[in-house]
mmCIF file of C-alpha atoms in Angstrom:
data_model
loop_
_atom_site.group_PDB
_atom_site.id
_atom_site.type_symbol
_atom_site.label_atom_id
_atom_site.label_comp_id
_atom_site.label_asym_id
_atom_site.label_seq_id
_atom_site.Cartn_x
_atom_site.Cartn_y
_atom_site.Cartn_z
ATOM 1 C CA UNK A 1 12.136 42.863 2.103
ATOM 2 C CA UNK A 2 9.667 45.586 1.184
ATOM 3 C CA UNK A 3 10.566 45.156 -2.710
ATOM 4 C CA UNK A 4 10.426 41.584 -2.522
ATOM 5 C CA UNK A 5 6.710 41.888 -1.067
ATOM 6 C CA UNK A 6 5.694 44.327 -3.465
ATOM 7 C CA UNK A 7 6.790 42.059 -6.448
ATOM 8 C CA UNK A 8 4.982 39.037 -5.123
ATOM 9 C CA UNK A 9 1.867 41.281 -4.510
ATOM 10 C CA UNK A 10 2.113 42.251 -8.106
ATOM 11 C CA UNK A 11 2.880 38.835 -9.749
ATOM 12 C CA UNK A 12 0.182 37.163 -7.674
ATOM 13 C CA UNK A 13 -2.942 37.959 -9.513
ATOM 14 C CA UNK A 14 -1.176 36.829 -12.758
ATOM 15 C CA UNK A 15 -0.275 33.481 -10.957
ATOM 16 C CA UNK A 16 -3.448 32.804 -9.867
ATOM 17 C CA UNK A 17 -5.238 33.812 -13.400
ATOM 18 C CA UNK A 18 -2.416 31.300 -15.000
ATOM 19 C CA UNK A 19 -3.584 28.581 -12.352
ATOM 20 C CA UNK A 20 -7.128 28.952 -13.391
ATOM 21 C CA UNK A 21 -6.115 28.584 -16.833
ATOM 22 C CA UNK A 22 -4.294 25.552 -16.352
ATOM 23 C CA UNK A 23 -6.907 23.899 -14.228
ATOM 24 C CA UNK A 24 -9.381 24.637 -16.823
ATOM 25 C CA UNK A 25 -7.212 23.250 -19.620
ATOM 26 C CA UNK A 26 -6.660 20.038 -17.582
ATOM 27 C CA UNK A 27 -10.415 20.047 -15.678
ATOM 28 C CA UNK A 28 -11.295 16.473 -16.506
ATOM 29 C CA UNK A 29 -7.951 15.029 -15.318
ATOM 30 C CA UNK A 30 -8.275 17.084 -12.019
ATOM 31 C CA UNK A 31 -11.900 15.855 -11.621
ATOM 32 C CA UNK A 32 -10.725 12.180 -12.342
ATOM 33 C CA UNK A 33 -7.707 12.429 -10.282
ATOM 34 C CA UNK A 34 -9.369 13.750 -7.099
ATOM 35 C CA UNK A 35 -12.169 11.221 -7.506
ATOM 36 C CA UNK A 36 -10.100 8.230 -7.783
ATOM 37 C CA UNK A 37 -7.830 9.578 -4.812
ATOM 38 C CA UNK A 38 -10.952 10.102 -2.529
ATOM 39 C CA UNK A 39 -12.388 6.485 -3.445
ATOM 40 C CA UNK A 40 -8.940 5.030 -2.829
ATOM 41 C CA UNK A 41 -8.453 6.786 0.611
ATOM 42 C CA UNK A 42 -12.184 5.795 1.735
ATOM 43 C CA UNK A 43 -11.627 2.103 0.569
ATOM 44 C CA UNK A 44 -8.422 1.801 2.671
ATOM 45 C CA UNK A 45 -10.469 2.820 5.523
ATOM 46 C CA UNK A 46 -13.264 0.581 4.693
ATOM 47 C CA UNK A 47 -10.650 -2.370 4.413
ATOM 48 C CA UNK A 48 -9.015 -1.469 7.597
ATOM 49 C CA UNK A 49 -12.140 -1.763 9.736
ATOM 50 C CA UNK A 50 -13.108 -4.948 7.873
ATOM 51 C CA UNK A 51 -10.008 -6.422 8.874
ATOM 52 C CA UNK A 52 -10.448 -5.209 12.660
ATOM 53 C CA UNK A 53 -13.746 -6.921 12.837
ATOM 54 C CA UNK A 54 -12.228 -10.551 12.681
ATOM 55 C CA UNK A 55 -14.766 -13.108 13.099
ATOM 56 C CA UNK A 56 -17.543 -10.579 12.930
ATOM 57 C CA UNK A 57 -16.939 -9.789 9.322
ATOM 58 C CA UNK A 58 -19.945 -10.471 7.099
ATOM 59 C CA UNK A 59 -19.418 -12.249 3.678
ATOM 60 C CA UNK A 60 -22.113 -10.692 1.936
ATOM 61 C CA UNK A 61 -20.442 -7.254 3.096
ATOM 62 C CA UNK A 62 -17.235 -8.272 1.718
ATOM 63 C CA UNK A 63 -18.718 -9.551 -1.685
ATOM 64 C CA UNK A 64 -20.311 -6.095 -1.849
ATOM 65 C CA UNK A 65 -17.227 -4.033 -1.173
ATOM 66 C CA UNK A 66 -15.342 -6.212 -3.639
ATOM 67 C CA UNK A 67 -17.737 -5.889 -6.467
ATOM 68 C CA UNK A 68 -17.819 -2.102 -5.772
ATOM 69 C CA UNK A 69 -14.176 -1.973 -6.186
ATOM 70 C CA UNK A 70 -14.096 -4.117 -9.263
ATOM 71 C CA UNK A 71 -16.750 -2.129 -11.141
ATOM 72 C CA UNK A 72 -15.036 1.006 -10.162
ATOM 73 C CA UNK A 73 -11.685 -0.209 -11.637
ATOM 74 C CA UNK A 74 -13.051 -1.470 -14.738
ATOM 75 C CA UNK A 75 -15.081 1.822 -15.159
ATOM 76 C CA UNK A 76 -12.120 3.669 -15.243
ATOM 77 C CA UNK A 77 -10.272 1.822 -17.524
ATOM 78 C CA UNK A 78 -13.144 1.454 -19.871
ATOM 79 C CA UNK A 79 -13.412 5.385 -19.705
ATOM 80 C CA UNK A 80 -9.820 5.503 -20.942
ATOM 81 C CA UNK A 81 -9.897 2.770 -23.238
ATOM 82 C CA UNK A 82 -8.597 4.570 -26.248
ATOM 83 C CA UNK A 83 -5.716 6.193 -24.492
ATOM 84 C CA UNK A 84 -2.295 5.044 -23.694
ATOM 85 C CA UNK A 85 -3.052 4.794 -20.089
ATOM 86 C CA UNK A 86 -3.344 0.822 -20.377
ATOM 87 C CA UNK A 87 0.208 0.116 -21.806
ATOM 88 C CA UNK A 88 2.277 0.864 -18.780
ATOM 89 C CA UNK A 89 0.136 -1.858 -16.676
ATOM 90 C CA UNK A 90 2.168 -4.622 -19.029
ATOM 91 C CA UNK A 91 5.346 -2.645 -18.966
ATOM 92 C CA UNK A 92 4.952 -1.316 -22.334
ATOM 93 C CA UNK A 93 5.779 2.421 -23.070
ATOM 94 C CA UNK A 94 3.083 4.705 -24.785
ATOM 95 C CA UNK A 95 3.089 4.705 -28.424
ATOM 96 C CA UNK A 96 3.737 8.711 -28.582
ATOM 97 C CA UNK A 97 5.890 10.665 -26.239
ATOM 98 C CA UNK A 98 3.418 12.163 -23.538
ATOM 99 C CA UNK A 99 3.530 15.778 -22.567
ATOM 100 C CA UNK A 100 4.885 15.967 -18.777
ATOM 101 C CA UNK A 101 1.692 16.655 -17.445
ATOM 102 C CA UNK A 102 -0.080 14.089 -19.145
ATOM 103 C CA UNK A 103 2.637 11.452 -17.833
ATOM 104 C CA UNK A 104 1.924 12.542 -14.440
ATOM 105 C CA UNK A 105 -1.714 11.890 -15.020
ATOM 106 C CA UNK A 106 -1.130 8.310 -16.633
ATOM 107 C CA UNK A 107 1.149 7.304 -13.688
ATOM 108 C CA UNK A 108 -1.292 8.689 -10.983
ATOM 109 C CA UNK A 109 -4.222 6.911 -12.489
ATOM 110 C CA UNK A 110 -2.633 3.563 -12.870
ATOM 111 C CA UNK A 111 -0.651 3.813 -9.514
ATOM 112 C CA UNK A 112 -4.194 4.475 -7.781
ATOM 113 C CA UNK A 113 -6.241 1.874 -9.808
ATOM 114 C CA UNK A 114 -3.381 -1.009 -9.001
ATOM 115 C CA UNK A 115 -3.999 -0.071 -5.265
ATOM 116 C CA UNK A 116 -7.788 -0.482 -5.704
ATOM 117 C CA UNK A 117 -7.352 -3.687 -7.547
ATOM 118 C CA UNK A 118 -5.194 -5.281 -4.928
ATOM 119 C CA UNK A 119 -7.754 -4.366 -2.604
ATOM 120 C CA UNK A 120 -9.871 -6.728 -4.085
ATOM 121 C CA UNK A 121 -7.276 -9.546 -3.561
ATOM 122 C CA UNK A 122 -7.315 -8.267 0.108
ATOM 123 C CA UNK A 123 -11.007 -8.561 0.165
ATOM 124 C CA UNK A 124 -10.840 -12.178 -1.025
ATOM 125 C CA UNK A 125 -8.017 -13.091 1.708
ATOM 126 C CA UNK A 126 -10.678 -11.314 4.461
ATOM 127 C CA UNK A 127 -13.487 -13.747 3.150
ATOM 128 C CA UNK A 128 -11.106 -16.780 3.356
ATOM 129 C CA UNK A 129 -9.790 -16.071 6.699
ATOM 130 C CA UNK A 130 -13.006 -14.879 8.403
ATOM 131 C CA UNK A 131 -13.247 -17.235 11.098
ATOM 132 C CA UNK A 132 -9.180 -17.533 11.576
ATOM 133 C CA UNK A 133 -7.875 -17.548 15.046
ATOM 134 C CA UNK A 134 -4.354 -18.334 16.334
ATOM 135 C CA UNK A 135 -1.998 -19.320 13.763
ATOM 136 C CA UNK A 136 -4.384 -18.832 10.915
ATOM 137 C CA UNK A 137 -5.138 -15.291 11.977
ATOM 138 C CA UNK A 138 -1.148 -14.780 12.125
ATOM 139 C CA UNK A 139 -1.152 -16.317 8.597
ATOM 140 C CA UNK A 140 -3.892 -13.694 7.454
ATOM 141 C CA UNK A 141 -1.859 -10.831 8.476
ATOM 142 C CA UNK A 142 1.307 -12.135 6.791
ATOM 143 C CA UNK A 143 -0.629 -12.707 3.710
ATOM 144 C CA UNK A 144 -1.728 -9.214 3.690
ATOM 145 C CA UNK A 145 1.813 -8.179 4.166
ATOM 146 C CA UNK A 146 2.739 -10.132 1.233
ATOM 147 C CA UNK A 147 0.285 -8.654 -1.072
ATOM 148 C CA UNK A 148 1.070 -5.223 -0.039
ATOM 149 C CA UNK A 149 4.593 -5.831 -0.678
ATOM 150 C CA UNK A 150 4.231 -7.229 -3.860
ATOM 151 C CA UNK A 151 2.014 -4.316 -5.041
ATOM 152 C CA UNK A 152 4.806 -1.725 -3.798
ATOM 153 C CA UNK A 153 7.066 -3.853 -6.095
ATOM 154 C CA UNK A 154 4.721 -3.645 -9.088
ATOM 155 C CA UNK A 155 3.959 0.156 -8.285
ATOM 156 C CA UNK A 156 7.691 0.842 -8.259
ATOM 157 C CA UNK A 157 7.947 -0.548 -11.773
ATOM 158 C CA UNK A 158 4.743 0.990 -12.929
ATOM 159 C CA UNK A 159 5.990 4.620 -14.044
ATOM 160 C CA UNK A 160 9.048 3.303 -15.667
ATOM 161 C CA UNK A 161 7.619 2.791 -19.288
ATOM 162 C CA UNK A 162 6.125 6.250 -19.175
ATOM 163 C CA UNK A 163 9.058 7.989 -18.021
ATOM 164 C CA UNK A 164 11.320 5.755 -20.374
ATOM 165 C CA UNK A 165 9.179 7.201 -23.371
ATOM 166 C CA UNK A 166 9.323 10.755 -22.066
ATOM 167 C CA UNK A 167 13.176 10.651 -21.640
ATOM 168 C CA UNK A 168 13.593 9.068 -24.873
ATOM 169 C CA UNK A 169 12.932 11.885 -27.204
ATOM 170 C CA UNK A 170 15.030 12.465 -29.979
ATOM 171 C CA UNK A 171 14.099 16.022 -30.180
ATOM 172 C CA UNK A 172 16.558 17.021 -27.536
ATOM 173 C CA UNK A 173 19.153 15.091 -29.341
ATOM 174 C CA UNK A 174 20.466 11.594 -29.445
ATOM 175 C CA UNK A 175 23.050 11.977 -26.808
ATOM 176 C CA UNK A 176 21.087 14.075 -24.499
ATOM 177 C CA UNK A 177 18.004 11.637 -24.661
ATOM 178 C CA UNK A 178 20.226 8.541 -24.040
ATOM 179 C CA UNK A 179 21.966 10.188 -21.260
ATOM 180 C CA UNK A 180 18.846 11.175 -19.306
ATOM 181 C CA UNK A 181 17.089 7.770 -19.973
ATOM 182 C CA UNK A 182 20.169 5.977 -18.695
ATOM 183 C CA UNK A 183 20.209 7.936 -15.589
ATOM 184 C CA UNK A 184 16.444 7.789 -15.022
ATOM 185 C CA UNK A 185 16.791 3.801 -15.366
ATOM 186 C CA UNK A 186 20.028 3.588 -12.833
ATOM 187 C CA UNK A 187 18.146 5.527 -10.253
ATOM 188 C CA UNK A 188 15.062 3.356 -10.738
ATOM 189 C CA UNK A 189 17.081 0.346 -10.525
ATOM 190 C CA UNK A 190 18.069 1.180 -6.857
ATOM 191 C CA UNK A 191 14.656 1.843 -5.521
ATOM 192 C CA UNK A 192 13.377 -1.467 -7.515
ATOM 193 C CA UNK A 193 16.149 -3.527 -5.731
ATOM 194 C CA UNK A 194 15.182 -2.563 -2.348
ATOM 195 C CA UNK A 195 11.387 -3.317 -3.073
ATOM 196 C CA UNK A 196 12.322 -6.789 -4.224
ATOM 197 C CA UNK A 197 14.515 -7.285 -0.987
ATOM 198 C CA UNK A 198 11.329 -6.294 1.041
ATOM 199 C CA UNK A 199 9.154 -8.798 -0.908
ATOM 200 C CA UNK A 200 11.326 -11.596 -0.410
ATOM 201 C CA UNK A 201 11.685 -10.930 3.251
ATOM 202 C CA UNK A 202 7.752 -10.911 3.624
ATOM 203 C CA UNK A 203 7.911 -13.986 1.769
ATOM 204 C CA UNK A 204 10.410 -15.565 4.042
ATOM 205 C CA UNK A 205 8.284 -14.545 7.079
ATOM 206 C CA UNK A 206 5.267 -16.209 5.586
ATOM 207 C CA UNK A 207 7.164 -19.443 5.344
ATOM 208 C CA UNK A 208 8.375 -19.251 8.930
ATOM 209 C CA UNK A 209 6.592 -21.237 11.101
ATOM 210 C CA UNK A 210 7.500 -20.251 14.506
ATOM 211 C CA UNK A 211 6.363 -17.089 16.160
ATOM 212 C CA UNK A 212 9.440 -14.728 15.854
ATOM 213 C CA UNK A 213 8.516 -12.528 19.104
ATOM 214 C CA UNK A 214 7.967 -15.388 21.273
ATOM 215 C CA UNK A 215 7.161 -19.239 21.492
ATOM 216 C CA UNK A 216 3.774 -21.162 22.209
ATOM 217 C CA UNK A 217 3.304 -21.560 26.099
ATOM 218 C CA UNK A 218 3.001 -25.119 27.718
ATOM 219 C CA UNK A 219 -0.143 -25.837 29.762
ATOM 220 C CA UNK A 220 1.968 -25.537 33.000
ATOM 221 C CA UNK A 221 2.986 -21.995 31.940
ATOM 222 C CA UNK A 222 -0.261 -20.851 31.255
ATOM 223 C CA UNK A 223 -1.951 -22.162 34.413
ATOM 224 C CA UNK A 224 0.911 -20.350 36.430
ATOM 225 C CA UNK A 225 0.028 -17.295 34.724
ATOM 226 C CA UNK A 226 -3.482 -17.438 35.542
ATOM 227 C CA UNK A 227 -4.979 -18.381 32.270
ATOM 228 C CA UNK A 228 -6.384 -14.772 31.658
ATOM 229 C CA UNK A 229 -5.198 -12.786 28.770
ATOM 230 C CA UNK A 230 -4.530 -9.141 30.098
ATOM 231 C CA UNK A 231 -5.256 -7.867 26.678
ATOM 232 C CA UNK A 232 -8.920 -9.411 26.126
ATOM 233 C CA UNK A 233 -9.577 -10.381 29.928
ATOM 234 C CA UNK A 234 -10.711 -13.930 28.455
ATOM 235 C CA UNK A 235 -9.400 -17.317 28.802
ATOM 236 C CA UNK A 236 -6.317 -17.648 26.682
ATOM 237 C CA UNK A 237 -6.757 -19.091 23.173
ATOM 238 C CA UNK A 238 -3.346 -19.999 21.478
ATOM 239 C CA UNK A 239 -1.340 -18.766 24.323
ATOM 240 C CA UNK A 240 1.924 -16.973 23.292
ATOM 241 C CA UNK A 241 4.978 -16.778 25.632
ATOM 242 C CA UNK A 242 7.051 -13.677 24.863
ATOM 243 C CA UNK A 243 10.602 -13.163 25.494
ATOM 244 C CA UNK A 244 9.961 -11.196 28.645
ATOM 245 C CA UNK A 245 8.030 -14.265 29.962
ATOM 246 C CA UNK A 246 4.438 -12.656 29.784
ATOM 247 C CA UNK A 247 1.883 -14.746 28.131
ATOM 248 C CA UNK A 248 -1.477 -13.578 25.856
ATOM 249 C CA UNK A 249 -3.632 -14.906 23.182
ATOM 250 C CA UNK A 250 -1.610 -15.263 19.874
ATOM 251 C CA UNK A 251 -4.727 -13.325 18.327
ATOM 252 C CA UNK A 252 -4.562 -10.503 20.796
ATOM 253 C CA UNK A 253 -0.618 -10.130 20.732
ATOM 254 C CA UNK A 254 -0.573 -10.416 16.940
ATOM 255 C CA UNK A 255 -2.779 -7.478 16.493
ATOM 256 C CA UNK A 256 -0.751 -5.674 19.279
ATOM 257 C CA UNK A 257 2.484 -6.332 17.330
ATOM 258 C CA UNK A 258 0.984 -4.925 14.271
ATOM 259 C CA UNK A 259 1.258 -1.568 15.850
ATOM 260 C CA UNK A 260 3.912 -1.794 18.602
ATOM 261 C CA UNK A 261 7.198 -3.254 19.091
ATOM 262 C CA UNK A 262 7.183 -3.844 23.122
ATOM 263 C CA UNK A 263 5.362 -6.010 25.555
ATOM 264 C CA UNK A 264 1.727 -4.667 26.388
ATOM 265 C CA UNK A 265 2.725 -5.086 29.990
ATOM 266 C CA UNK A 266 6.229 -4.449 30.889
ATOM 267 C CA UNK A 267 7.230 -2.735 27.821
ATOM 268 C CA UNK A 268 10.144 -4.764 26.985
ATOM 269 C CA UNK A 269 11.304 -4.580 23.515
ATOM 270 C CA UNK A 270 10.161 -7.961 22.182
ATOM 271 C CA UNK A 271 9.402 -7.474 18.314
ATOM 272 C CA UNK A 272 12.428 -6.833 16.371
ATOM 273 C CA UNK A 273 12.619 -3.878 13.963
ATOM 274 C CA UNK A 274 12.119 -5.893 10.635
ATOM 275 C CA UNK A 275 9.629 -5.279 7.887
ATOM 276 C CA UNK A 276 6.609 -3.147 8.469
ATOM 277 C CA UNK A 277 3.353 -5.008 8.623
ATOM 278 C CA UNK A 278 0.445 -4.464 6.550
ATOM 279 C CA UNK A 279 -1.757 -7.093 8.437
ATOM 280 C CA UNK A 280 -4.190 -4.437 9.522
ATOM 281 C CA UNK A 281 -5.288 -4.430 5.685
ATOM 282 C CA UNK A 282 -3.966 -1.067 5.170
ATOM 283 C CA UNK A 283 -2.408 0.163 1.882
ATOM 284 C CA UNK A 284 0.464 2.448 1.658
ATOM 285 C CA UNK A 285 -1.217 5.807 0.293
ATOM 286 C CA UNK A 286 1.863 7.848 -1.160
ATOM 287 C CA UNK A 287 1.745 8.147 -4.880
ATOM 288 C CA UNK A 288 4.794 6.496 -6.683
ATOM 289 C CA UNK A 289 5.354 9.081 -9.328
ATOM 290 C CA UNK A 290 8.754 8.190 -10.532
#
């Protein structure tokens, strides 16, 4: 153990020196990647807060947020307009074989920017459903979920042209390059099929008219329950009767089931373990590198 510790102690200064040189060589790439990632994380937080405001959202604020998002996306792509960064957006491989770190950079920029662009679509949906309640509020959550699953499918495809060009390198020999390319496309197909299935499941949920965790309560059932929602402590609007027989406003219980699967009162399991919902306006923050 002492020998290992001494060996690490000896190579650590040289490793740090190499790291500094590496960062200097790719300094602009590091800055751009950090910048767009920070903007994307902040944008996700802003969008979730706007979604939570429901009817209190202001159209002027949403328009301003949308314009900032659009300018940011166009600004980044205008800056790199002469690079190969745009080709993968339409599923075309780069003209030249990208070095490994440049391939990573292209993928990270595109992966972040398409999420930023999808946030523009989500802002438009929030403007459209600004005063929605009951069924329309549930429809808003379903639409946001469909947009996110379509985005996840597109993001799964985005790295494919870059890695296809990277692996199909004749310098390694035709057999080796063909083998690695074929293996990559095989692995990729598995993940893409999963994303396609999730997207169609989200579409199916959107077309479903009934509430899949209960049914609309009758007037007699609402009166018997006291006509007071236990979540918002107000008179019920579009009341939903859960399978456990408790009744809540559709808005309140829909928002509850964005996070939970059990009844707010008795904790009985009500919502089936199906697709993850993105009805709160959130975006998946994990990078799709491969």
